[in-house]
PDB file of C-alpha atoms in Angstrom:
ATOM      1  CA  UNK A   1       0.000   0.000   0.000  1.00 61.00           C
ATOM      2  CA  UNK A   2       1.333   3.454  -0.883  1.00 69.00           C
ATOM      3  CA  UNK A   3       2.097   5.802   1.988  1.00 85.00           C
ATOM      4  CA  UNK A   4      -0.662   8.128   0.887  1.00 91.00           C
ATOM      5  CA  UNK A   5      -3.375   7.678  -1.713  1.00 92.00           C
ATOM      6  CA  UNK A   6      -5.529  10.387  -3.164  1.00 93.00           C
ATOM      7  CA  UNK A   7      -8.157  10.354  -5.910  1.00 87.00           C
ATOM      8  CA  UNK A   8      -6.753  12.572  -8.694  1.00 87.00           C
ATOM      9  CA  UNK A   9     -10.206  13.597  -9.948  1.00 88.00           C
ATOM     10  CA  UNK A  10     -10.916  15.914 -11.611  1.00 93.00           C
ATOM     11  CA  UNK A  11     -13.917  16.971  -9.608  1.00 95.00           C
ATOM     12  CA  UNK A  12     -16.029  19.231 -11.804  1.00 97.00           C
ATOM     13  CA  UNK A  13     -18.664  21.082  -9.742  1.00 97.00           C
ATOM     14  CA  UNK A  14     -20.900  24.145 -10.166  1.00 98.00           C
ATOM     15  CA  UNK A  15     -20.492  27.258  -8.085  1.00 98.00           C
ATOM     16  CA  UNK A  16     -22.140  26.901  -4.708  1.00 98.00           C
ATOM     17  CA  UNK A  17     -21.687  23.148  -4.536  1.00 98.00           C
ATOM     18  CA  UNK A  18     -20.217  21.265  -1.609  1.00 98.00           C
ATOM     19  CA  UNK A  19     -17.327  18.978  -2.462  1.00 97.00           C
ATOM     20  CA  UNK A  20     -15.292  16.575  -0.348  1.00 96.00           C
ATOM     21  CA  UNK A  21     -11.891  15.005  -0.879  1.00 93.00           C
ATOM     22  CA  UNK A  22     -10.412  12.066   0.978  1.00 94.00           C
ATOM     23  CA  UNK A  23      -6.888  10.894   1.388  1.00 94.00           C
ATOM     24  CA  UNK A  24      -5.838   7.562   2.938  1.00 94.00           C
ATOM     25  CA  UNK A  25      -2.493   6.941   4.583  1.00 91.00           C
ATOM     26  CA  UNK A  26      -0.645   3.842   5.702  1.00 88.00           C
ATOM     27  CA  UNK A  27       1.625   4.956   8.547  1.00 77.00           C
ATOM     28  CA  UNK A  28      -0.404   4.631  11.719  1.00 70.00           C
ATOM     29  CA  UNK A  29       2.226   6.560  13.683  1.00 70.00           C
ATOM     30  CA  UNK A  30       1.628   9.677  11.587  1.00 66.00           C
ATOM     31  CA  UNK A  31       1.092  12.799  13.630  1.00 72.00           C
ATOM     32  CA  UNK A  32       1.008  15.977  11.566  1.00 78.00           C
ATOM     33  CA  UNK A  33      -1.321  16.238   8.604  1.00 90.00           C
ATOM     34  CA  UNK A  34      -2.032  19.092   6.240  1.00 93.00           C
ATOM     35  CA  UNK A  35      -3.960  20.103   3.178  1.00 96.00           C
ATOM     36  CA  UNK A  36      -2.155  22.180   0.570  1.00 97.00           C
ATOM     37  CA  UNK A  37      -3.490  24.039  -2.423  1.00 98.00           C
ATOM     38  CA  UNK A  38      -1.526  24.266  -5.669  1.00 98.00           C
ATOM     39  CA  UNK A  39      -2.450  26.525  -8.558  1.00 97.00           C
ATOM     40  CA  UNK A  40      -1.266  25.782 -12.069  1.00 95.00           C
ATOM     41  CA  UNK A  41       2.498  26.325 -12.417  1.00 94.00           C
ATOM     42  CA  UNK A  42       2.769  27.591  -8.847  1.00 96.00           C
ATOM     43  CA  UNK A  43       4.215  26.114  -5.692  1.00 97.00           C
ATOM     44  CA  UNK A  44       2.013  24.343  -3.127  1.00 97.00           C
ATOM     45  CA  UNK A  45       0.694  26.585  -0.361  1.00 97.00           C
ATOM     46  CA  UNK A  46      -0.605  25.592   3.031  1.00 95.00           C
ATOM     47  CA  UNK A  47      -4.384  25.569   3.170  1.00 96.00           C
ATOM     48  CA  UNK A  48      -4.909  24.161   6.646  1.00 93.00           C
ATOM     49  CA  UNK A  49      -3.661  21.775   9.288  1.00 91.00           C
ATOM     50  CA  UNK A  50      -5.670  18.686  10.133  1.00 90.00           C
ATOM     51  CA  UNK A  51      -6.463  17.645  13.684  1.00 80.00           C
ATOM     52  CA  UNK A  52      -8.391  14.748  15.202  1.00 80.00           C
ATOM     53  CA  UNK A  53     -10.827  17.268  16.634  1.00 83.00           C
ATOM     54  CA  UNK A  54     -11.435  18.746  13.200  1.00 84.00           C
ATOM     55  CA  UNK A  55     -10.381  22.109  11.874  1.00 90.00           C
ATOM     56  CA  UNK A  56     -12.679  24.675  10.281  1.00 93.00           C
ATOM     57  CA  UNK A  57     -11.668  27.817   8.449  1.00 94.00           C
ATOM     58  CA  UNK A  58     -14.560  29.608   6.812  1.00 96.00           C
ATOM     59  CA  UNK A  59     -15.902  27.390   4.049  1.00 98.00           C
ATOM     60  CA  UNK A  60     -13.214  24.762   4.570  1.00 98.00           C
ATOM     61  CA  UNK A  61     -13.325  21.897   7.062  1.00 96.00           C
ATOM     62  CA  UNK A  62     -10.577  19.329   7.539  1.00 95.00           C
ATOM     63  CA  UNK A  63     -10.978  16.129   9.500  1.00 93.00           C
ATOM     64  CA  UNK A  64      -8.690  13.321  10.599  1.00 91.00           C
ATOM     65  CA  UNK A  65      -9.975   9.774  11.188  1.00 89.00           C
ATOM     66  CA  UNK A  66      -7.165   7.837  12.857  1.00 87.00           C
ATOM     67  CA  UNK A  67      -9.120   4.582  13.166  1.00 88.00           C
ATOM     68  CA  UNK A  68      -9.698   4.392   9.412  1.00 89.00           C
ATOM     69  CA  UNK A  69      -6.471   6.224   8.550  1.00 90.00           C
ATOM     70  CA  UNK A  70      -7.833   8.929   6.313  1.00 90.00           C
ATOM     71  CA  UNK A  71      -8.049  12.672   6.231  1.00 93.00           C
ATOM     72  CA  UNK A  72     -10.740  14.670   4.518  1.00 95.00           C
ATOM     73  CA  UNK A  73     -11.316  18.171   3.204  1.00 97.00           C
ATOM     74  CA  UNK A  74     -14.793  19.611   2.791  1.00 97.00           C
ATOM     75  CA  UNK A  75     -15.371  22.774   0.777  1.00 98.00           C
ATOM     76  CA  UNK A  76     -18.777  24.384   1.109  1.00 98.00           C
ATOM     77  CA  UNK A  77     -20.301  26.994  -1.227  1.00 98.00           C
ATOM     78  CA  UNK A  78     -17.588  26.481  -3.869  1.00 98.00           C
ATOM     79  CA  UNK A  79     -16.257  29.582  -5.625  1.00 98.00           C
ATOM     80  CA  UNK A  80     -14.664  29.847  -9.049  1.00 98.00           C
ATOM     81  CA  UNK A  81     -11.463  30.808  -7.261  1.00 98.00           C
ATOM     82  CA  UNK A  82     -11.387  27.436  -5.470  1.00 98.00           C
ATOM     83  CA  UNK A  83     -10.360  25.798  -8.761  1.00 98.00           C
ATOM     84  CA  UNK A  84      -6.950  24.292  -8.051  1.00 97.00           C
ATOM     85  CA  UNK A  85      -5.245  21.061  -7.085  1.00 97.00           C
ATOM     86  CA  UNK A  86      -5.557  20.024  -3.437  1.00 97.00           C
ATOM     87  CA  UNK A  87      -2.732  17.967  -1.972  1.00 97.00           C
ATOM     88  CA  UNK A  88      -2.882  16.032   1.266  1.00 95.00           C
ATOM     89  CA  UNK A  89       0.298  15.712   3.322  1.00 93.00           C
ATOM     90  CA  UNK A  90       1.240  13.092   5.876  1.00 89.00           C
ATOM     91  CA  UNK A  91       4.445  13.060   7.942  1.00 80.00           C
ATOM     92  CA  UNK A  92       7.616  12.431   5.951  1.00 80.00           C
ATOM     93  CA  UNK A  93       6.545  14.731   4.747  1.00 87.00           C
ATOM     94  CA  UNK A  94       4.834  12.782   1.980  1.00 91.00           C
ATOM     95  CA  UNK A  95       2.442  14.416  -0.445  1.00 94.00           C
ATOM     96  CA  UNK A  96      -0.470  12.806  -2.209  1.00 94.00           C
ATOM     97  CA  UNK A  97      -0.654  13.171  -5.971  1.00 94.00           C
ATOM     98  CA  UNK A  98      -3.313  15.844  -5.612  1.00 95.00           C
ATOM     99  CA  UNK A  99      -6.995  16.117  -6.454  1.00 96.00           C
ATOM    100  CA  UNK A 100      -7.964  18.526  -9.189  1.00 96.00           C
ATOM    101  CA  UNK A 101     -11.027  20.687  -8.532  1.00 97.00           C
ATOM    102  CA  UNK A 102     -12.729  22.647 -11.292  1.00 97.00           C
ATOM    103  CA  UNK A 103     -15.547  24.969 -10.236  1.00 98.00           C
ATOM    104  CA  UNK A 104     -17.657  26.210 -13.153  1.00 97.00           C
ATOM    105  CA  UNK A 105     -20.304  28.955 -13.358  1.00 96.00           C
TER     106      UNK A 105
ATOM    107  CA  UNK B   1       9.522  38.329   6.041  1.00 67.00           C
ATOM    108  CA  UNK B   2      11.185  36.845   2.976  1.00 81.00           C
ATOM    109  CA  UNK B   3       9.913  33.441   1.971  1.00 94.00           C
ATOM    110  CA  UNK B   4      11.902  30.507   0.660  1.00 97.00           C
ATOM    111  CA  UNK B   5      14.056  31.755  -2.210  1.00 97.00           C
ATOM    112  CA  UNK B   6      15.105  29.494  -5.068  1.00 98.00           C
ATOM    113  CA  UNK B   7      17.191  30.090  -8.136  1.00 97.00           C
ATOM    114  CA  UNK B   8      17.191  29.852 -11.027  1.00 98.00           C
ATOM    115  CA  UNK B   9      13.470  29.850 -11.879  1.00 97.00           C
ATOM    116  CA  UNK B  10      14.043  28.084 -15.195  1.00 98.00           C
ATOM    117  CA  UNK B  11      16.887  26.030 -16.591  1.00 98.00           C
ATOM    118  CA  UNK B  12      17.261  24.343 -19.959  1.00 98.00           C
ATOM    119  CA  UNK B  13      20.253  22.067 -20.439  1.00 98.00           C
ATOM    120  CA  UNK B  14      21.370  19.326 -22.751  1.00 98.00           C
ATOM    121  CA  UNK B  15      21.451  15.774 -21.461  1.00 97.00           C
ATOM    122  CA  UNK B  16      24.692  14.700 -19.816  1.00 97.00           C
ATOM    123  CA  UNK B  17      25.378  18.263 -18.651  1.00 98.00           C
ATOM    124  CA  UNK B  18      25.547  19.185 -14.949  1.00 98.00           C
ATOM    125  CA  UNK B  19      23.033  21.490 -13.282  1.00 98.00           C
ATOM    126  CA  UNK B  20      22.713  23.001  -9.828  1.00 98.00           C
ATOM    127  CA  UNK B  21      19.822  24.527  -7.925  1.00 98.00           C
ATOM    128  CA  UNK B  22      20.091  26.844  -4.950  1.00 98.00           C
ATOM    129  CA  UNK B  23      17.739  27.401  -2.030  1.00 98.00           C
ATOM    130  CA  UNK B  24      17.662  29.893   0.824  1.00 97.00           C
ATOM    131  CA  UNK B  25      15.114  28.871   3.458  1.00 96.00           C
ATOM    132  CA  UNK B  26      13.101  31.062   5.786  1.00 94.00           C
ATOM    133  CA  UNK B  27      15.285  32.499   8.516  1.00 91.00           C
ATOM    134  CA  UNK B  28      15.187  30.304  11.602  1.00 89.00           C
ATOM    135  CA  UNK B  29      13.802  27.251   9.845  1.00 92.00           C
ATOM    136  CA  UNK B  30      16.009  24.334  10.838  1.00 91.00           C
ATOM    137  CA  UNK B  31      14.532  21.820   8.426  1.00 93.00           C
ATOM    138  CA  UNK B  32      15.003  22.025   4.680  1.00 95.00           C
ATOM    139  CA  UNK B  33      13.511  19.748   2.019  1.00 96.00           C
ATOM    140  CA  UNK B  34      14.174  19.190  -1.648  1.00 98.00           C
ATOM    141  CA  UNK B  35      11.289  17.832  -3.694  1.00 98.00           C
ATOM    142  CA  UNK B  36      10.842  16.891  -7.328  1.00 98.00           C
ATOM    143  CA  UNK B  37       7.440  17.317  -8.939  1.00 98.00           C
ATOM    144  CA  UNK B  38       6.458  15.821 -12.256  1.00 97.00           C
ATOM    145  CA  UNK B  39       3.400  16.978 -14.167  1.00 93.00           C
ATOM    146  CA  UNK B  40       0.190  15.662 -12.669  1.00 91.00           C
ATOM    147  CA  UNK B  41       1.938  14.249  -9.613  1.00 94.00           C
ATOM    148  CA  UNK B  42       2.495  15.413  -6.070  1.00 95.00           C
ATOM    149  CA  UNK B  43       5.913  16.529  -4.892  1.00 96.00           C
ATOM    150  CA  UNK B  44       8.296  13.615  -4.233  1.00 96.00           C
ATOM    151  CA  UNK B  45      10.752  14.036  -1.364  1.00 95.00           C
ATOM    152  CA  UNK B  46      14.395  13.756  -2.424  1.00 97.00           C
ATOM    153  CA  UNK B  47      16.199  14.772   0.747  1.00 97.00           C
ATOM    154  CA  UNK B  48      15.475  16.291   4.134  1.00 95.00           C
ATOM    155  CA  UNK B  49      17.973  18.210   6.248  1.00 95.00           C
ATOM    156  CA  UNK B  50      17.788  19.058   9.904  1.00 92.00           C
ATOM    157  CA  UNK B  51      20.307  21.852  10.265  1.00 91.00           C
ATOM    158  CA  UNK B  52      23.321  20.618   8.269  1.00 92.00           C
ATOM    159  CA  UNK B  53      22.570  16.916   8.649  1.00 93.00           C
ATOM    160  CA  UNK B  54      20.819  14.942   5.905  1.00 95.00           C
ATOM    161  CA  UNK B  55      18.355  12.888   7.963  1.00 93.00           C
ATOM    162  CA  UNK B  56      16.457  11.312   5.079  1.00 93.00           C
ATOM    163  CA  UNK B  57      18.045  10.866   1.648  1.00 94.00           C
ATOM    164  CA  UNK B  58      16.543   7.471   0.912  1.00 93.00           C
ATOM    165  CA  UNK B  59      14.793   8.728  -2.242  1.00 93.00           C
ATOM    166  CA  UNK B  60      17.773  10.631  -3.622  1.00 96.00           C
ATOM    167  CA  UNK B  61      19.267   8.918  -6.709  1.00 94.00           C
ATOM    168  CA  UNK B  62      22.789   9.047  -5.412  1.00 93.00           C
ATOM    169  CA  UNK B  63      24.465   7.956  -8.618  1.00 96.00           C
ATOM    170  CA  UNK B  64      23.783  11.340 -10.171  1.00 97.00           C
ATOM    171  CA  UNK B  65      22.209  13.569  -7.524  1.00 97.00           C
ATOM    172  CA  UNK B  66      23.999  15.243  -4.651  1.00 97.00           C
ATOM    173  CA  UNK B  67      23.022  17.881  -2.134  1.00 97.00           C
ATOM    174  CA  UNK B  68      24.677  19.910   0.554  1.00 96.00           C
ATOM    175  CA  UNK B  69      23.750  22.311   3.305  1.00 95.00           C
ATOM    176  CA  UNK B  70      27.138  23.215   4.689  1.00 83.00           C
ATOM    177  CA  UNK B  71      26.289  25.828   7.316  1.00 87.00           C
ATOM    178  CA  UNK B  72      22.768  24.694   8.020  1.00 84.00           C
ATOM    179  CA  UNK B  73      21.212  27.532   6.042  1.00 92.00           C
ATOM    180  CA  UNK B  74      21.451  27.638   2.221  1.00 96.00           C
ATOM    181  CA  UNK B  75      21.368  24.426   0.260  1.00 97.00           C
ATOM    182  CA  UNK B  76      22.420  23.296  -3.191  1.00 98.00           C
ATOM    183  CA  UNK B  77      21.053  20.346  -5.164  1.00 98.00           C
ATOM    184  CA  UNK B  78      23.151  19.085  -8.062  1.00 98.00           C
ATOM    185  CA  UNK B  79      22.546  16.670 -10.894  1.00 98.00           C
ATOM    186  CA  UNK B  80      25.497  15.317 -12.837  1.00 97.00           C
ATOM    187  CA  UNK B  81      25.005  14.166 -15.516  1.00 97.00           C
ATOM    188  CA  UNK B  82      21.421  15.130 -16.257  1.00 97.00           C
ATOM    189  CA  UNK B  83      19.120  12.730 -18.099  1.00 97.00           C
ATOM    190  CA  UNK B  84      15.972  13.425 -20.099  1.00 97.00           C
ATOM    191  CA  UNK B  85      13.867  11.922 -17.292  1.00 97.00           C
ATOM    192  CA  UNK B  86      15.147  14.539 -14.857  1.00 97.00           C
ATOM    193  CA  UNK B  87      12.935  17.180 -16.472  1.00 98.00           C
ATOM    194  CA  UNK B  88      10.645  18.319 -13.657  1.00 98.00           C
ATOM    195  CA  UNK B  89      10.088  21.113 -11.180  1.00 98.00           C
ATOM    196  CA  UNK B  90      12.512  21.044  -8.263  1.00 98.00           C
ATOM    197  CA  UNK B  91      10.986  22.529  -5.139  1.00 98.00           C
ATOM    198  CA  UNK B  92      12.694  23.553  -1.945  1.00 98.00           C
ATOM    199  CA  UNK B  93      10.723  23.869   1.280  1.00 96.00           C
ATOM    200  CA  UNK B  94      11.559  24.707   4.853  1.00 95.00           C
ATOM    201  CA  UNK B  95       9.920  24.365   8.225  1.00 92.00           C
ATOM    202  CA  UNK B  96      10.573  24.897  11.867  1.00 87.00           C
ATOM    203  CA  UNK B  97      11.761  21.685  13.457  1.00 70.00           C
ATOM    204  CA  UNK B  98       9.024  19.046  13.144  1.00 60.00           C
ATOM    205  CA  UNK B  99       6.681  21.590  11.481  1.00 56.00           C
ATOM    206  CA  UNK B 100       3.898  20.911  13.981  1.00 66.00           C
ATOM    207  CA  UNK B 101       0.927  23.051  13.049  1.00 71.00           C
ATOM    208  CA  UNK B 102       2.682  25.439  10.699  1.00 80.00           C
ATOM    209  CA  UNK B 103       3.442  23.107   7.838  1.00 88.00           C
ATOM    210  CA  UNK B 104       6.082  23.551   5.203  1.00 92.00           C
ATOM    211  CA  UNK B 105       6.743  26.669   3.148  1.00 95.00           C
ATOM    212  CA  UNK B 106       7.772  26.201  -0.461  1.00 97.00           C
ATOM    213  CA  UNK B 107       9.866  28.288  -2.764  1.00 97.00           C
ATOM    214  CA  UNK B 108       8.724  29.025  -6.310  1.00 97.00           C
ATOM    215  CA  UNK B 109      10.721  26.102  -7.659  1.00 98.00           C
ATOM    216  CA  UNK B 110      13.144  25.597 -10.523  1.00 98.00           C
ATOM    217  CA  UNK B 111      11.642  24.257 -13.721  1.00 98.00           C
ATOM    218  CA  UNK B 112      14.272  22.049 -15.349  1.00 98.00           C
ATOM    219  CA  UNK B 113      14.072  20.978 -18.963  1.00 98.00           C
ATOM    220  CA  UNK B 114      16.632  18.477 -20.222  1.00 98.00           C
ATOM    221  CA  UNK B 115      16.848  18.270 -24.011  1.00 97.00           C
TER     222      UNK B 115
END
């Protein structure tokens, strides 16, 4: 099993939709998890940290499920500007391959 | 505060030639990472430094790749000789020790094309 697996998408959703991404990991000792956003031809940028208790920042919610070894990212009320690739990160640090999100009018 | 600085931004070289990338991390960040990112893939860790010590270089192709971080600040990644398959974006990142809640900060990367 790969250290981290992520559905590459693309997820094609209309503005205002709610979309969720999951990422599974294999190292049960993992401690620090993150979601990054990467725009085309740009470097990855930190979107949010992920905690067992959940982490919410405006329209974005990140969750960690240690028992099932996955992390999730929920985006509510999608905006055109949310179109990007979303990368999950597990300790290593190891990045997932990224999930492409396209928000259309 | 200045972010992670990388140079050059772009490099085009012929195969079998050497190439070097430079990275200056965020001031005070003990940990420095070099990643390679191919199109449509996530960044792949090549080497991780804590201060001047390479603590994880298991994914670094040591036959042609080398890296150094002599004074625990700036770092250089070298490829000699380059192969066509080395074409990718090389990203440098830094973090405070163990990152904790603050994650990793990336530089803009060096886009390498080997022809």
